[in-house]
PDB file of C-alpha atoms in Angstrom:
ATOM      1  CA  MET A1090       2.659 -30.326  15.949  1.00 46.00           C
ATOM      2  CA  SER A1091       5.890 -31.494  14.068  1.00 46.00           C
ATOM      3  CA  ASN A1092       4.996 -35.181  14.794  1.00 51.00           C
ATOM      4  CA  LEU A1093       2.118 -34.921  12.290  1.00 72.00           C
ATOM      5  CA  LEU A1094       1.878 -36.128   8.609  1.00 84.00           C
ATOM      6  CA  PRO A1095       5.013 -34.961   6.406  1.00 89.00           C
ATOM      7  CA  VAL A1096       4.627 -32.079   4.122  1.00 91.00           C
ATOM      8  CA  THR A1097       6.567 -31.369   0.884  1.00 90.00           C
ATOM      9  CA  THR A1098       8.271 -28.380   0.980  1.00 91.00           C
ATOM     10  CA  VAL A1099       9.639 -26.414  -1.913  1.00 90.00           C
ATOM     11  CA  LEU A1100      12.134 -23.601  -1.162  1.00 89.00           C
ATOM     12  CA  GLY A1101      12.058 -20.496  -3.488  1.00 85.00           C
ATOM     13  CA  CYS A1102      15.113 -18.370  -2.287  1.00 83.00           C
ATOM     14  CA  LYS A1103      17.032 -16.121  -4.279  1.00 81.00           C
ATOM     15  CA  ASN A1104      20.079 -15.923  -1.648  1.00 80.00           C
ATOM     16  CA  SER A1105      21.953 -19.036  -1.097  1.00 83.00           C
ATOM     17  CA  MET A1106      22.433 -18.556   2.364  1.00 87.00           C
ATOM     18  CA  LEU A1107      18.790 -18.238   3.271  1.00 87.00           C
ATOM     19  CA  ARG A1108      18.159 -21.469   1.378  1.00 86.00           C
ATOM     20  CA  GLU A1109      20.828 -23.141   3.277  1.00 89.00           C
ATOM     21  CA  GLY A1110      19.684 -21.792   6.657  1.00 90.00           C
ATOM     22  CA  LEU A1111      16.100 -23.087   5.988  1.00 91.00           C
ATOM     23  CA  LYS A1112      17.297 -26.765   4.891  1.00 90.00           C
ATOM     24  CA  HIS A1113      19.158 -26.890   8.170  1.00 92.00           C
ATOM     25  CA  VAL A1114      16.122 -25.370  10.128  1.00 92.00           C
ATOM     26  CA  LEU A1115      13.811 -28.052   8.485  1.00 93.00           C
ATOM     27  CA  SER A1116      16.066 -30.863   8.485  1.00 90.00           C
ATOM     28  CA  SER A1117      14.683 -32.407  11.601  1.00 89.00           C
ATOM     29  CA  THR A1118      10.855 -31.348  11.053  1.00 93.00           C
ATOM     30  CA  ARG A1119       8.141 -32.840   9.069  1.00 93.00           C
ATOM     31  CA  PHE A1120       8.506 -30.361   6.336  1.00 93.00           C
ATOM     32  CA  LYS A1121      10.636 -32.614   3.766  1.00 90.00           C
ATOM     33  CA  LEU A1122      12.299 -30.686   1.119  1.00 88.00           C
ATOM     34  CA  HIS A1123      11.604 -31.606  -2.483  1.00 83.00           C
ATOM     35  CA  SER A1124      14.381 -32.266  -4.689  1.00 71.00           C
ATOM     36  CA  GLU A1125      13.711 -29.023  -6.946  1.00 64.00           C
ATOM     37  CA  SER A1126      13.866 -25.548  -5.376  1.00 59.00           C
ATOM     38  CA  MET A1127      12.884 -22.234  -6.766  1.00 58.00           C
ATOM     39  CA  THR A1128      15.834 -19.887  -7.722  1.00 52.00           C
ATOM     40  CA  ARG A1129      14.220 -17.600 -10.566  1.00 54.00           C
ATOM     41  CA  GLY A1130      10.569 -17.291  -9.568  1.00 51.00           C
ATOM     42  CA  GLU A1131       9.517 -20.554 -11.623  1.00 58.00           C
ATOM     43  CA  ILE A1132       9.213 -24.289 -10.844  1.00 59.00           C
ATOM     44  CA  VAL A1133       7.298 -27.018 -12.175  1.00 57.00           C
ATOM     45  CA  LEU A1134       6.284 -30.010  -9.699  1.00 62.00           C
ATOM     46  CA  ASP A1135       4.842 -33.290 -10.220  1.00 58.00           C
ATOM     47  CA  GLN A1136       1.007 -32.740 -10.590  1.00 56.00           C
ATOM     48  CA  ASN A1137       0.417 -35.988  -8.658  1.00 57.00           C
ATOM     49  CA  LEU A1138       1.871 -34.345  -5.460  1.00 58.00           C
ATOM     50  CA  PRO A1139      -0.946 -34.049  -3.017  1.00 52.00           C
ATOM     51  CA  GLY A1140      -1.735 -30.452  -2.763  1.00 50.00           C
ATOM     52  CA  SER A1141      -3.169 -30.486   0.729  1.00 55.00           C
ATOM     53  CA  SER A1142       0.542 -31.280   1.855  1.00 83.00           C
ATOM     54  CA  LEU A1143       2.341 -29.093  -0.202  1.00 89.00           C
ATOM     55  CA  LEU A1144       4.225 -26.009   1.107  1.00 92.00           C
ATOM     56  CA  VAL A1145       6.008 -23.353  -0.710  1.00 92.00           C
ATOM     57  CA  ILE A1146       8.365 -20.998   1.143  1.00 92.00           C
ATOM     58  CA  LEU A1147       8.837 -17.919  -1.053  1.00 91.00           C
ATOM     59  CA  ASP A1148      11.530 -15.424  -0.490  1.00 91.00           C
ATOM     60  CA  ALA A1149      10.124 -12.038  -1.416  1.00 89.00           C
ATOM     61  CA  ASN A1150      13.472 -11.209  -3.186  1.00 88.00           C
ATOM     62  CA  LEU A1151      12.470 -13.429  -5.937  1.00 85.00           C
ATOM     63  CA  TYR A1152      10.158 -10.972  -6.985  1.00 83.00           C
ATOM     64  CA  PRO A1153      11.495  -7.323  -6.018  1.00 80.00           C
ATOM     65  CA  SER A1154       8.665  -5.723  -7.884  1.00 77.00           C
ATOM     66  CA  ARG A1155       6.032  -8.341  -8.278  1.00 85.00           C
ATOM     67  CA  LEU A1156       5.661 -10.271  -5.268  1.00 87.00           C
ATOM     68  CA  ALA A1157       1.723 -10.522  -5.474  1.00 88.00           C
ATOM     69  CA  ASP A1158       2.194 -11.805  -9.195  1.00 88.00           C
ATOM     70  CA  GLY A1159       4.620 -14.467  -7.861  1.00 86.00           C
ATOM     71  CA  VAL A1160       2.280 -15.546  -5.469  1.00 90.00           C
ATOM     72  CA  GLY A1161      -0.557 -15.681  -7.555  1.00 89.00           C
ATOM     73  CA  SER A1162       1.209 -17.594 -10.230  1.00 86.00           C
ATOM     74  CA  ILE A1163       1.958 -20.422  -7.676  1.00 86.00           C
ATOM     75  CA  LYS A1164      -1.576 -20.405  -6.502  1.00 88.00           C
ATOM     76  CA  GLU A1165      -2.796 -20.652  -9.844  1.00 86.00           C
ATOM     77  CA  ARG A1166      -0.958 -23.758 -10.581  1.00 84.00           C
ATOM     78  CA  TYR A1167      -1.068 -25.510  -7.229  1.00 85.00           C
ATOM     79  CA  PRO A1168      -4.455 -24.167  -5.828  1.00 86.00           C
ATOM     80  CA  HIS A1169      -4.356 -26.053  -2.762  1.00 86.00           C
ATOM     81  CA  ALA A1170      -0.767 -25.466  -1.751  1.00 89.00           C
ATOM     82  CA  ARG A1171       0.087 -23.477   1.170  1.00 93.00           C
ATOM     83  CA  VAL A1172       2.431 -20.450   0.456  1.00 94.00           C
ATOM     84  CA  VAL A1173       4.420 -18.582   3.087  1.00 95.00           C
ATOM     85  CA  VAL A1174       6.286 -15.441   2.047  1.00 94.00           C
ATOM     86  CA  LEU A1175       9.618 -14.569   3.713  1.00 92.00           C
ATOM     87  CA  SER A1176      10.564 -11.109   3.902  1.00 91.00           C
ATOM     88  CA  ASP A1177      13.748  -9.157   4.872  1.00 90.00           C
ATOM     89  CA  SER A1178      11.583  -6.208   6.195  1.00 89.00           C
ATOM     90  CA  PHE A1179       7.683  -5.605   7.124  1.00 88.00           C
ATOM     91  CA  VAL A1180       6.133  -3.647   4.303  1.00 86.00           C
ATOM     92  CA  LEU A1181       2.295  -3.552   4.885  1.00 85.00           C
ATOM     93  CA  ASP A1182       1.258  -3.023   1.350  1.00 84.00           C
ATOM     94  CA  ASP A1183       3.441  -5.935   0.179  1.00 87.00           C
ATOM     95  CA  MET A1184       1.821  -8.242   3.031  1.00 88.00           C
ATOM     96  CA  THR A1185      -1.824  -7.006   1.945  1.00 87.00           C
ATOM     97  CA  LEU A1186      -1.456  -7.739  -1.603  1.00 88.00           C
ATOM     98  CA  ALA A1187       0.613 -11.024  -0.999  1.00 89.00           C
ATOM     99  CA  PHE A1188      -2.607 -12.107   1.152  1.00 90.00           C
ATOM    100  CA  GLN A1189      -4.858 -10.935  -1.601  1.00 88.00           C
ATOM    101  CA  SER A1190      -3.253 -13.057  -4.082  1.00 89.00           C
ATOM    102  CA  GLY A1191      -3.431 -16.070  -1.940  1.00 91.00           C
ATOM    103  CA  ALA A1192      -0.579 -16.338   0.349  1.00 92.00           C
ATOM    104  CA  ASP A1193      -1.164 -18.010   3.744  1.00 93.00           C
ATOM    105  CA  GLY A1194       1.569 -16.778   5.643  1.00 93.00           C
ATOM    106  CA  TYR A1195       3.929 -13.772   5.812  1.00 93.00           C
ATOM    107  CA  CYS A1196       7.120 -14.162   7.984  1.00 92.00           C
ATOM    108  CA  LEU A1197      10.226 -12.109   8.353  1.00 91.00           C
ATOM    109  CA  THR A1198      13.858 -13.606   7.924  1.00 89.00           C
ATOM    110  CA  THR A1199      14.709 -12.424  11.464  1.00 89.00           C
ATOM    111  CA  THR A1200      11.911 -14.987  13.012  1.00 88.00           C
ATOM    112  CA  GLY A1201      13.506 -17.310  15.341  1.00 89.00           C
ATOM    113  CA  CYS A1202      13.687 -21.149  14.238  1.00 90.00           C
ATOM    114  CA  GLU A1203      11.154 -22.492  16.733  1.00 90.00           C
ATOM    115  CA  ALA A1204       8.574 -19.704  15.950  1.00 90.00           C
ATOM    116  CA  LEU A1205       9.036 -20.360  12.283  1.00 92.00           C
ATOM    117  CA  ILE A1206       8.196 -23.986  12.493  1.00 93.00           C
ATOM    118  CA  LYS A1207       5.113 -23.234  14.913  1.00 92.00           C
ATOM    119  CA  TYR A1208       4.218 -20.682  11.871  1.00 91.00           C
ATOM    120  CA  LEU A1209       4.436 -23.222   9.319  1.00 93.00           C
ATOM    121  CA  ASP A1210       2.516 -25.666  11.593  1.00 92.00           C
ATOM    122  CA  LEU A1211      -0.287 -23.224  11.987  1.00 92.00           C
ATOM    123  CA  VAL A1212      -0.315 -22.590   8.003  1.00 91.00           C
ATOM    124  CA  MET A1213      -0.526 -26.103   7.164  1.00 91.00           C
ATOM    125  CA  LEU A1214      -3.828 -26.390   9.678  1.00 89.00           C
ATOM    126  CA  GLY A1215      -5.258 -23.715   7.630  1.00 88.00           C
ATOM    127  CA  GLU A1216      -4.513 -20.691   9.639  1.00 88.00           C
ATOM    128  CA  VAL A1217      -3.055 -17.180   8.384  1.00 86.00           C
ATOM    129  CA  VAL A1218       0.024 -16.057  10.142  1.00 89.00           C
ATOM    130  CA  PHE A1219       1.824 -12.853   9.898  1.00 87.00           C
ATOM    131  CA  PRO A1220       4.162 -10.526  12.407  1.00 86.00           C
ATOM    132  CA  SER A1221       1.637  -9.167  14.697  1.00 80.00           C
ATOM    133  CA  ALA A1222       4.131  -6.805  16.213  1.00 81.00           C
ATOM    134  CA  ALA A1223       5.354  -5.331  13.294  1.00 79.00           C
ATOM    135  CA  PHE A1224       1.771  -5.103  11.731  1.00 77.00           C
ATOM    136  CA  LEU A1225       0.750  -3.144  14.919  1.00 78.00           C
ATOM    137  CA  HIS A1226       3.471  -0.858  14.786  1.00 78.00           C
ATOM    138  CA  ALA A1227       2.613  -0.090  10.848  1.00 73.00           C
ATOM    139  CA  ILE A1228      -1.010   0.303  11.817  1.00 69.00           C
ATOM    140  CA  SER A1229      -0.076   2.860  14.428  1.00 70.00           C
ATOM    141  CA  ASP A1230       2.129   4.878  11.920  1.00 63.00           C
ATOM    142  CA  VAL A1231      -0.904   4.838   9.539  1.00 58.00           C
ATOM    143  CA  ARG A1232      -3.018   6.241  12.157  1.00 58.00           C
ATOM    144  CA  SER A1233      -0.665   8.854  13.367  1.00 59.00           C
ATOM    145  CA  GLU A1234      -0.074  10.176   9.893  1.00 57.00           C
ATOM    146  CA  ASN A1235      -3.975  10.534   9.588  1.00 57.00           C
ATOM    147  CA  ASP A1236      -4.454  12.380  13.156  1.00 55.00           C
ATOM    148  CA  ALA A1237      -1.562  14.728  12.083  1.00 54.00           C
ATOM    149  CA  TRP A1238      -3.545  15.667   8.971  1.00 53.00           C
ATOM    150  CA  LYS A1239      -6.534  16.206  10.874  1.00 52.00           C
ATOM    151  CA  GLU A1240      -4.951  18.564  13.321  1.00 50.00           C
ATOM    152  CA  THR A1241      -4.196  21.101  10.517  1.00 47.00           C
ATOM    153  CA  SER A1242      -6.085  24.138  10.428  1.00 42.00           C
ATOM    154  CA  VAL A1243      -9.574  24.001   9.319  1.00 43.00           C
ATOM    155  CA  ILE A1244     -10.131  24.669   5.692  1.00 42.00           C
ATOM    156  CA  THR A1245     -11.979  28.132   4.760  1.00 41.00           C
ATOM    157  CA  VAL A1246     -13.480  29.060   1.646  1.00 42.00           C
ATOM    158  CA  PRO A1247     -12.388  32.261  -0.272  1.00 46.00           C
ATOM    159  CA  PRO A1248     -14.926  35.153   0.708  1.00 43.00           C
ATOM    160  CA  THR A1249     -17.780  35.929  -1.551  1.00 39.00           C
ATOM    161  CA  HIS A1250     -16.173  39.410  -2.193  1.00 41.00           C
ATOM    162  CA  ALA A1251     -12.917  38.715  -3.597  1.00 41.00           C
ATOM    163  CA  PRO A1252      -9.785  41.090  -3.495  1.00 42.00           C
ATOM    164  CA  VAL A1253      -9.072  43.698  -5.816  1.00 38.00           C
ATOM    165  CA  GLY A1254      -7.874  41.766  -9.138  1.00 41.00           C
ATOM    166  CA  PHE A1255     -10.379  38.750  -8.484  1.00 41.00           C
ATOM    167  CA  GLU A1256     -13.273  40.874  -9.905  1.00 40.00           C
ATOM    168  CA  SER A1257     -13.325  40.009 -13.446  1.00 45.00           C
ATOM    169  CA  HIS A1258     -15.873  37.957 -14.404  1.00 47.00           C
ATOM    170  CA  GLU A1259     -13.255  35.888 -16.530  1.00 52.00           C
ATOM    171  CA  SER A1260     -11.316  34.874 -13.293  1.00 62.00           C
ATOM    172  CA  PRO A1261     -11.232  31.250 -13.223  1.00 67.00           C
ATOM    173  CA  ILE A1262     -11.486  31.543  -9.440  1.00 68.00           C
ATOM    174  CA  ARG A1263     -14.858  32.927  -9.683  1.00 71.00           C
ATOM    175  CA  THR A1264     -16.188  29.872 -11.524  1.00 78.00           C
ATOM    176  CA  LEU A1265     -15.037  27.395  -8.749  1.00 82.00           C
ATOM    177  CA  SER A1266     -17.781  26.101  -6.492  1.00 84.00           C
ATOM    178  CA  SER A1267     -17.372  26.227  -2.763  1.00 84.00           C
ATOM    179  CA  ARG A1268     -16.411  22.534  -2.631  1.00 88.00           C
ATOM    180  CA  GLU A1269     -13.961  22.716  -5.560  1.00 87.00           C
ATOM    181  CA  ALA A1270     -12.254  25.772  -3.555  1.00 86.00           C
ATOM    182  CA  GLU A1271     -12.209  23.491  -0.461  1.00 87.00           C
ATOM    183  CA  ILE A1272     -10.526  20.617  -2.501  1.00 90.00           C
ATOM    184  CA  LEU A1273      -8.089  23.380  -3.912  1.00 88.00           C
ATOM    185  CA  GLN A1274      -6.851  24.370  -0.626  1.00 85.00           C
ATOM    186  CA  CYS A1275      -6.203  20.618   0.021  1.00 86.00           C
ATOM    187  CA  LEU A1276      -4.129  20.410  -3.023  1.00 85.00           C
ATOM    188  CA  MET A1277      -2.048  23.299  -1.956  1.00 80.00           C
ATOM    189  CA  GLN A1278      -1.441  21.181   1.021  1.00 79.00           C
ATOM    190  CA  GLY A1279      -0.366  18.236  -1.113  1.00 78.00           C
ATOM    191  CA  ALA A1280      -3.053  16.103   0.414  1.00 83.00           C
ATOM    192  CA  PRO A1281      -3.988  12.804  -1.555  1.00 86.00           C
ATOM    193  CA  ASN A1282      -7.416  11.941  -2.890  1.00 88.00           C
ATOM    194  CA  LYS A1283      -8.017   9.457  -0.179  1.00 88.00           C
ATOM    195  CA  VAL A1284      -7.032  12.141   2.665  1.00 88.00           C
ATOM    196  CA  ILE A1285      -9.124  14.752   0.785  1.00 89.00           C
ATOM    197  CA  ALA A1286     -12.040  12.533   0.514  1.00 89.00           C
ATOM    198  CA  ARG A1287     -11.671  11.459   4.379  1.00 90.00           C
ATOM    199  CA  LYS A1288     -11.634  14.993   5.587  1.00 89.00           C
ATOM    200  CA  LEU A1289     -14.486  16.350   3.389  1.00 90.00           C
ATOM    201  CA  ASP A1290     -16.527  13.047   4.147  1.00 88.00           C
ATOM    202  CA  VAL A1291     -17.174  12.406   0.489  1.00 87.00           C
ATOM    203  CA  ALA A1292     -16.368   9.430  -2.048  1.00 88.00           C
ATOM    204  CA  GLU A1293     -12.871   9.250  -3.223  1.00 87.00           C
ATOM    205  CA  ALA A1294     -14.520   9.101  -6.714  1.00 86.00           C
ATOM    206  CA  THR A1295     -16.283  12.377  -6.216  1.00 88.00           C
ATOM    207  CA  VAL A1296     -12.813  13.844  -5.316  1.00 89.00           C
ATOM    208  CA  LYS A1297     -11.447  12.804  -8.515  1.00 89.00           C
ATOM    209  CA  VAL A1298     -14.524  14.398 -10.343  1.00 87.00           C
ATOM    210  CA  HIS A1299     -14.128  17.632  -8.692  1.00 88.00           C
ATOM    211  CA  ILE A1300     -10.428  17.873  -9.352  1.00 90.00           C
ATOM    212  CA  LYS A1301     -10.905  17.334 -13.040  1.00 89.00           C
ATOM    213  CA  ALA A1302     -13.359  20.082 -13.105  1.00 88.00           C
ATOM    214  CA  ILE A1303     -10.625  22.214 -11.054  1.00 89.00           C
ATOM    215  CA  LEU A1304      -8.152  21.638 -13.694  1.00 89.00           C
ATOM    216  CA  ARG A1305     -10.584  22.320 -16.649  1.00 87.00           C
ATOM    217  CA  LYS A1306     -11.853  25.783 -14.888  1.00 87.00           C
ATOM    218  CA  ILE A1307      -8.280  26.972 -13.997  1.00 87.00           C
ATOM    219  CA  ARG A1308      -6.858  25.734 -17.120  1.00 86.00           C
ATOM    220  CA  VAL A1309      -3.889  23.643 -15.806  1.00 85.00           C
ATOM    221  CA  ALA A1310      -2.654  20.046 -16.837  1.00 84.00           C
ATOM    222  CA  ASN A1311      -2.302  18.392 -13.408  1.00 85.00           C
ATOM    223  CA  ARG A1312      -2.668  18.541  -9.734  1.00 84.00           C
ATOM    224  CA  THR A1313       0.665  19.879  -9.126  1.00 78.00           C
ATOM    225  CA  GLN A1314       0.141  22.888 -11.478  1.00 81.00           C
ATOM    226  CA  ALA A1315      -3.294  23.273  -9.895  1.00 83.00           C
ATOM    227  CA  ALA A1316      -1.536  23.521  -6.292  1.00 80.00           C
ATOM    228  CA  MET A1317       1.039  26.076  -7.845  1.00 78.00           C
ATOM    229  CA  TRP A1318      -1.645  28.149  -9.338  1.00 81.00           C
ATOM    230  CA  ALA A1319      -3.621  27.995  -5.985  1.00 78.00           C
ATOM    231  CA  VAL A1320      -0.412  29.272  -4.157  1.00 74.00           C
ATOM    232  CA  SER A1321      -0.188  32.211  -6.659  1.00 71.00           C
ATOM    233  CA  HIS A1322      -3.699  33.104  -6.882  1.00 72.00           C
ATOM    234  CA  LEU A1323      -4.849  32.513  -3.287  1.00 66.00           C
ATOM    235  CA  SER A1324      -2.387  33.736  -1.293  1.00 52.00           C
ATOM    236  CA  GLY A1325       0.072  35.711  -3.318  1.00 44.00           C
ATOM    237  CA  GLY A1326      -2.517  38.277  -4.437  1.00 43.00           C
ATOM    238  CA  ALA A1327      -4.881  38.252  -1.636  1.00 40.00           C
ATOM    239  CA  GLY A1328      -5.101  40.990   1.119  1.00 38.00           C
ATOM    240  CA  ASP A1329      -5.670  40.975   4.541  1.00 35.00           C
ATOM    241  CA  ASP A1330      -9.309  40.139   4.225  1.00 33.00           C
ATOM    242  CA  ALA A1331      -8.774  37.069   2.345  1.00 35.00           C
ATOM    243  CA  SER A1332      -9.754  34.055   4.113  1.00 36.00           C
ATOM    244  CA  LEU A1333      -7.101  31.487   3.735  1.00 32.00           C
ATOM    245  CA  LEU A1334      -5.303  29.055   6.007  1.00 34.00           C
ATOM    246  CA  SER A1335      -4.174  31.437   8.701  1.00 31.00           C
ATOM    247  CA  GLY A1336      -0.674  31.445   9.845  1.00 31.00           C
ATOM    248  CA  ASP A1337       0.139  28.073   8.137  1.00 34.00           C
ATOM    249  CA  LYS A1338       2.822  27.773   5.719  1.00 32.00           C
ATOM    250  CA  LEU A1339       1.290  26.458   2.240  1.00 35.00           C
ATOM    251  CA  SER A1340       3.228  23.582   0.587  1.00 35.00           C
ATOM    252  CA  ILE A1341       2.926  21.868  -2.601  1.00 33.00           C
ATOM    253  CA  GLN A1342       5.179  19.005  -1.518  1.00 36.00           C
ATOM    254  CA  GLY A1343       3.599  15.649  -2.254  1.00 39.00           C
ATOM    255  CA  ALA A1344       1.056  17.142  -4.743  1.00 36.00           C
ATOM    256  CA  ARG A1345       1.906  14.388  -7.139  1.00 36.00           C
ATOM    257  CA  SER A1346       0.153  11.699  -4.816  1.00 40.00           C
ATOM    258  CA  GLY A1347      -3.131  10.249  -5.689  1.00 44.00           C
ATOM    259  CA  ALA A1348      -3.405   9.914  -9.327  1.00 43.00           C
ATOM    260  CA  PHE A1349      -6.659  10.308 -10.925  1.00 45.00           C
TER     261      PHE A1349
END
């Protein structure tokens, strides 16, 4: 495929060694390097360049915290150009955002020379390329985390007849609905909104509404304080008849995840 029409190629590399290495790899291919290169995330090219044969190879290190913005900026200026991101490591969220912003490929800097050329050829044919092995490994990790959460003890609701000390009609716990009590138990375990929604089979927006109601009823400012309140009021003062997560050590670690 490398004997096809030449492709004007722009290198956007923060690392000079990576830039020189790419120049060497591409020197004998149809990917002809443009005289200009990107070193600070910006470049202005001749608008007469044929977009369909323009390729930008973008070092993710040029945009340490805004890779998607960098890709989007290039695609906005040159909508027909192909953009391939080169990253030192595989980050699933970064790759997803890059593709959503218009990237056509996501490759690792550890990719072999021949494989990289083939990836670039596929991109110029309109294909989307990414490191499948790293992607499958990342997906497997996500599934394992979700499965581990599903294997925790079944969430139970505090009994109708609360232990001594909970009988006051002014007690906040008496104002919670059964669903709010379930969600409060999840907050004690540090579960983010997305996981709570999946576990209870409700929309994430519904979880957010319930959490806001919980915060109002127990008079705390955020989910971390709610988790601490729950640990104190649902486990500390409860007797043997309290229906809690039996035998599990409750934790508020990660309670800050999942913003409202």
